[in-house]
């Protein structure tokens, strides 16, 4: 029940105490939870950018709909995904997998060929939709790990991806921004949401059964 209790504890923090910093060990654990997330075909199509530079965080405020939390948080995590699939990316990941497992390169050649036939013939936009979905999986695990550590966070989609991509020069790296996750500690005296009841749909409206 520990995980469920932690998820009941967490909420989307609306006001951070900028004087309180998250220990690097805890940040590392949150990132590790995202790194260990399952991804389609094991390709790990996303990365996590960690921002602590205050000047950069301040520049993100207008990009993130003037939300001060991106500047007041301790660490700002940016989940970014491949802009598209390429043969080099697919082969590179499977070369790494076979090397790590002590297998000959090309061991999964028939499978990677099938992946290339599928993804390399799709439009770049469709590729990105798929890679971005993988980022959401890691994002969810990072949120759960933060809750276990009693680190506050705020899942965010409310920002201009184009402007953030430009600020961080992501396109030159073949990446696009997907999600923001500020980490820190709540300012309980000034956060309007902190004492509000956590509300989710009742189970009978959430679960559909075929028995």
Tab-separated table of C-alpha atoms in Angstrom:
chain	number	residue	atom	x	y	z
A	1	UNK	CA	0.000	0.000	0.000
A	2	UNK	CA	3.008	2.324	0.264
A	3	UNK	CA	2.811	3.387	-3.396
A	4	UNK	CA	-0.902	4.134	-3.149
A	5	UNK	CA	-0.378	6.147	0.031
A	6	UNK	CA	2.367	8.145	-1.669
A	7	UNK	CA	0.148	8.856	-4.656
A	8	UNK	CA	-2.611	10.019	-2.343
A	9	UNK	CA	-0.113	12.364	-0.655
A	10	UNK	CA	1.112	14.058	-3.821
A	11	UNK	CA	-0.642	16.862	-5.639
A	12	UNK	CA	0.260	19.336	-8.387
A	13	UNK	CA	2.144	21.867	-6.287
A	14	UNK	CA	1.222	25.453	-7.149
A	15	UNK	CA	3.698	27.354	-4.997
A	16	UNK	CA	7.266	26.360	-4.164
A	17	UNK	CA	9.563	27.577	-1.435
A	18	UNK	CA	12.569	28.784	-3.456
A	19	UNK	CA	14.838	28.565	-0.401
A	20	UNK	CA	14.441	24.784	-0.136
A	21	UNK	CA	16.541	22.654	-2.452
A	22	UNK	CA	16.117	18.965	-3.254
A	23	UNK	CA	19.141	16.844	-2.363
A	24	UNK	CA	21.035	15.648	-5.434
A	25	UNK	CA	20.663	12.047	-4.293
A	26	UNK	CA	16.879	12.371	-4.434
A	27	UNK	CA	16.987	14.067	-7.830
A	28	UNK	CA	19.175	11.224	-9.092
A	29	UNK	CA	16.636	8.653	-7.872
A	30	UNK	CA	13.790	10.467	-9.632
A	31	UNK	CA	15.745	10.576	-12.878
A	32	UNK	CA	16.726	6.928	-12.472
A	33	UNK	CA	13.058	5.956	-12.188
A	34	UNK	CA	12.470	7.649	-15.543
A	35	UNK	CA	15.557	5.998	-17.058
A	36	UNK	CA	14.321	2.548	-16.014
A	37	UNK	CA	10.904	3.089	-17.602
A	38	UNK	CA	9.738	0.648	-20.260
A	39	UNK	CA	9.698	2.018	-23.813
A	40	UNK	CA	8.451	0.699	-27.123
A	41	UNK	CA	10.941	-1.850	-28.513
A	42	UNK	CA	13.364	-0.851	-25.745
A	43	UNK	CA	14.542	2.134	-27.789
A	44	UNK	CA	14.488	4.723	-24.972
A	45	UNK	CA	13.277	7.438	-27.298
A	46	UNK	CA	13.381	10.221	-24.702
A	47	UNK	CA	15.860	12.036	-22.485
A	48	UNK	CA	15.649	14.210	-19.369
A	49	UNK	CA	17.203	17.662	-19.180
A	50	UNK	CA	17.910	18.966	-15.662
A	51	UNK	CA	17.890	22.740	-15.220
A	52	UNK	CA	19.105	24.449	-12.040
A	53	UNK	CA	20.512	27.580	-13.686
A	54	UNK	CA	18.326	30.387	-12.367
A	55	UNK	CA	18.715	32.589	-15.429
A	56	UNK	CA	17.437	29.819	-17.699
A	57	UNK	CA	14.557	29.031	-15.334
A	58	UNK	CA	13.587	32.719	-15.306
A	59	UNK	CA	13.583	32.780	-19.110
A	60	UNK	CA	11.156	29.861	-19.134
A	61	UNK	CA	8.513	31.761	-17.120
A	62	UNK	CA	6.969	33.521	-20.167
A	63	UNK	CA	7.354	30.333	-22.206
A	64	UNK	CA	5.358	28.466	-19.531
A	65	UNK	CA	2.336	30.782	-19.491
A	66	UNK	CA	3.912	33.023	-16.806
A	67	UNK	CA	3.904	30.260	-14.217
A	68	UNK	CA	6.335	31.286	-11.488
A	69	UNK	CA	6.801	27.716	-10.307
A	70	UNK	CA	9.319	26.997	-13.061
A	71	UNK	CA	11.605	29.616	-11.518
A	72	UNK	CA	10.897	28.924	-7.843
A	73	UNK	CA	11.368	25.156	-8.014
A	74	UNK	CA	14.637	23.549	-6.972
A	75	UNK	CA	15.205	21.551	-10.177
A	76	UNK	CA	13.299	21.798	-13.445
A	77	UNK	CA	13.164	18.564	-15.430
A	78	UNK	CA	12.428	18.799	-19.138
A	79	UNK	CA	11.342	15.567	-20.807
A	80	UNK	CA	12.363	15.611	-24.461
A	81	UNK	CA	11.881	13.029	-27.190
A	82	UNK	CA	13.454	12.145	-30.526
A	83	UNK	CA	12.053	14.325	-33.279
A	84	UNK	CA	11.960	11.288	-35.577
A	85	UNK	CA	13.195	7.751	-36.018
A	86	UNK	CA	16.360	7.117	-37.988
A	87	UNK	CA	18.240	3.974	-38.924
A	88	UNK	CA	21.201	5.268	-36.915
A	89	UNK	CA	19.138	5.689	-33.763
A	90	UNK	CA	17.565	2.241	-34.034
A	91	UNK	CA	20.844	0.501	-34.846
A	92	UNK	CA	22.725	2.486	-32.216
A	93	UNK	CA	20.391	1.396	-29.444
A	94	UNK	CA	20.471	-2.250	-30.474
A	95	UNK	CA	24.249	-2.200	-30.852
A	96	UNK	CA	24.385	-0.943	-27.271
A	97	UNK	CA	21.938	-3.625	-26.088
A	98	UNK	CA	23.865	-6.464	-27.717
A	99	UNK	CA	27.202	-5.119	-26.455
A	100	UNK	CA	25.881	-4.898	-22.900
A	101	UNK	CA	24.507	-8.441	-23.083
A	102	UNK	CA	27.648	-9.877	-24.612
A	103	UNK	CA	25.870	-10.780	-27.840
A	104	UNK	CA	27.103	-10.291	-31.403
A	105	UNK	CA	25.996	-7.112	-33.108
A	106	UNK	CA	23.224	-7.789	-35.584
A	107	UNK	CA	21.717	-10.469	-33.335
A	108	UNK	CA	18.358	-8.685	-33.619
A	109	UNK	CA	18.808	-7.608	-37.236
A	110	UNK	CA	15.520	-9.017	-38.481
A	111	UNK	CA	13.670	-7.149	-35.741
A	112	UNK	CA	15.456	-3.828	-36.287
A	113	UNK	CA	14.824	-4.149	-40.032
A	114	UNK	CA	11.129	-4.484	-39.270
A	115	UNK	CA	11.264	-1.391	-37.050
A	116	UNK	CA	12.941	0.580	-39.831
A	117	UNK	CA	10.336	-0.488	-42.382
A	118	UNK	CA	7.621	0.672	-40.026
A	119	UNK	CA	8.989	3.952	-38.702
A	120	UNK	CA	11.209	5.286	-41.483
A	121	UNK	CA	8.266	5.280	-43.884
A	122	UNK	CA	6.082	7.336	-41.550
A	123	UNK	CA	5.919	11.159	-41.563
A	124	UNK	CA	8.165	12.881	-39.016
A	125	UNK	CA	5.098	14.220	-37.201
A	126	UNK	CA	3.763	10.693	-36.700
A	127	UNK	CA	7.201	9.568	-35.503
A	128	UNK	CA	7.261	12.305	-32.868
A	129	UNK	CA	3.787	11.468	-31.617
A	130	UNK	CA	5.042	7.963	-30.910
A	131	UNK	CA	8.337	8.977	-29.296
A	132	UNK	CA	6.563	11.558	-27.126
A	133	UNK	CA	4.284	8.831	-25.777
A	134	UNK	CA	7.349	7.039	-24.460
A	135	UNK	CA	8.346	10.165	-22.530
A	136	UNK	CA	5.002	10.075	-20.727
A	137	UNK	CA	5.796	6.618	-19.358
A	138	UNK	CA	9.045	7.812	-17.789
A	139	UNK	CA	7.292	10.974	-16.645
A	140	UNK	CA	4.748	8.965	-14.654
A	141	UNK	CA	7.418	6.880	-12.956
A	142	UNK	CA	9.388	10.015	-12.069
A	143	UNK	CA	6.284	11.471	-10.424
A	144	UNK	CA	5.744	8.268	-8.431
A	145	UNK	CA	9.376	8.216	-7.299
A	146	UNK	CA	9.172	11.861	-6.243
A	147	UNK	CA	6.100	11.064	-4.167
A	148	UNK	CA	7.903	8.203	-2.449
A	149	UNK	CA	10.715	10.588	-1.525
A	150	UNK	CA	8.205	13.255	-0.404
A	151	UNK	CA	9.517	15.628	-3.035
A	152	UNK	CA	6.839	17.884	-4.484
A	153	UNK	CA	6.399	18.182	-8.226
A	154	UNK	CA	4.052	19.663	-10.805
A	155	UNK	CA	3.284	17.844	-14.065
A	156	UNK	CA	3.164	20.492	-16.803
A	157	UNK	CA	2.076	20.529	-20.423
A	158	UNK	CA	1.210	24.236	-20.366
A	159	UNK	CA	4.128	25.763	-22.225
A	160	UNK	CA	5.198	26.669	-25.744
A	161	UNK	CA	7.164	23.705	-27.017
A	162	UNK	CA	8.435	25.718	-29.978
A	163	UNK	CA	9.804	28.491	-27.769
A	164	UNK	CA	11.397	26.067	-25.317
A	165	UNK	CA	12.953	24.077	-28.147
A	166	UNK	CA	14.500	27.304	-29.413
A	167	UNK	CA	15.745	28.398	-25.981
A	168	UNK	CA	17.422	25.050	-25.316
A	169	UNK	CA	18.515	24.555	-28.935
A	170	UNK	CA	16.823	21.171	-29.007
A	171	UNK	CA	16.195	20.912	-32.745
A	172	UNK	CA	19.940	20.877	-33.446
A	173	UNK	CA	20.115	17.794	-31.210
A	174	UNK	CA	17.259	16.035	-32.978
A	175	UNK	CA	14.993	16.485	-29.949
A	176	UNK	CA	11.709	18.197	-29.099
A	177	UNK	CA	10.291	19.119	-25.712
A	178	UNK	CA	7.302	17.184	-24.401
A	179	UNK	CA	6.765	17.851	-20.684
A	180	UNK	CA	8.030	19.894	-17.739
A	181	UNK	CA	8.403	18.593	-14.187
A	182	UNK	CA	9.403	21.152	-11.551
A	183	UNK	CA	10.768	19.545	-8.364
A	184	UNK	CA	10.978	21.160	-4.944
A	185	UNK	CA	9.129	21.666	-1.689
A	186	UNK	CA	5.755	23.281	-1.261
A	187	UNK	CA	5.211	26.684	0.272
A	188	UNK	CA	2.341	25.416	2.398
A	189	UNK	CA	1.309	28.862	3.641
A	190	UNK	CA	0.850	30.280	0.148
A	191	UNK	CA	-0.209	27.322	-1.984
A	192	UNK	CA	-3.956	27.516	-2.498
A	193	UNK	CA	-4.203	23.819	-3.447
A	194	UNK	CA	-2.242	22.261	-0.592
A	195	UNK	CA	-5.193	21.635	1.735
A	196	UNK	CA	-7.781	20.859	-0.915
A	197	UNK	CA	-9.273	17.374	-0.983
A	198	UNK	CA	-7.751	15.128	-3.635
A	199	UNK	CA	-10.525	14.342	-6.089
A	200	UNK	CA	-10.608	11.565	-8.669
A	201	UNK	CA	-13.487	9.832	-10.421
A	202	UNK	CA	-15.014	7.026	-8.323
A	203	UNK	CA	-13.773	3.549	-9.173
A	204	UNK	CA	-17.127	2.472	-10.606
A	205	UNK	CA	-16.876	5.272	-13.178
A	206	UNK	CA	-13.207	4.611	-13.873
A	207	UNK	CA	-13.105	0.842	-14.421
A	208	UNK	CA	-14.902	-0.952	-17.265
A	209	UNK	CA	-15.140	-4.700	-16.762
A	210	UNK	CA	-15.692	-7.544	-19.198
A	211	UNK	CA	-16.387	-10.581	-17.043
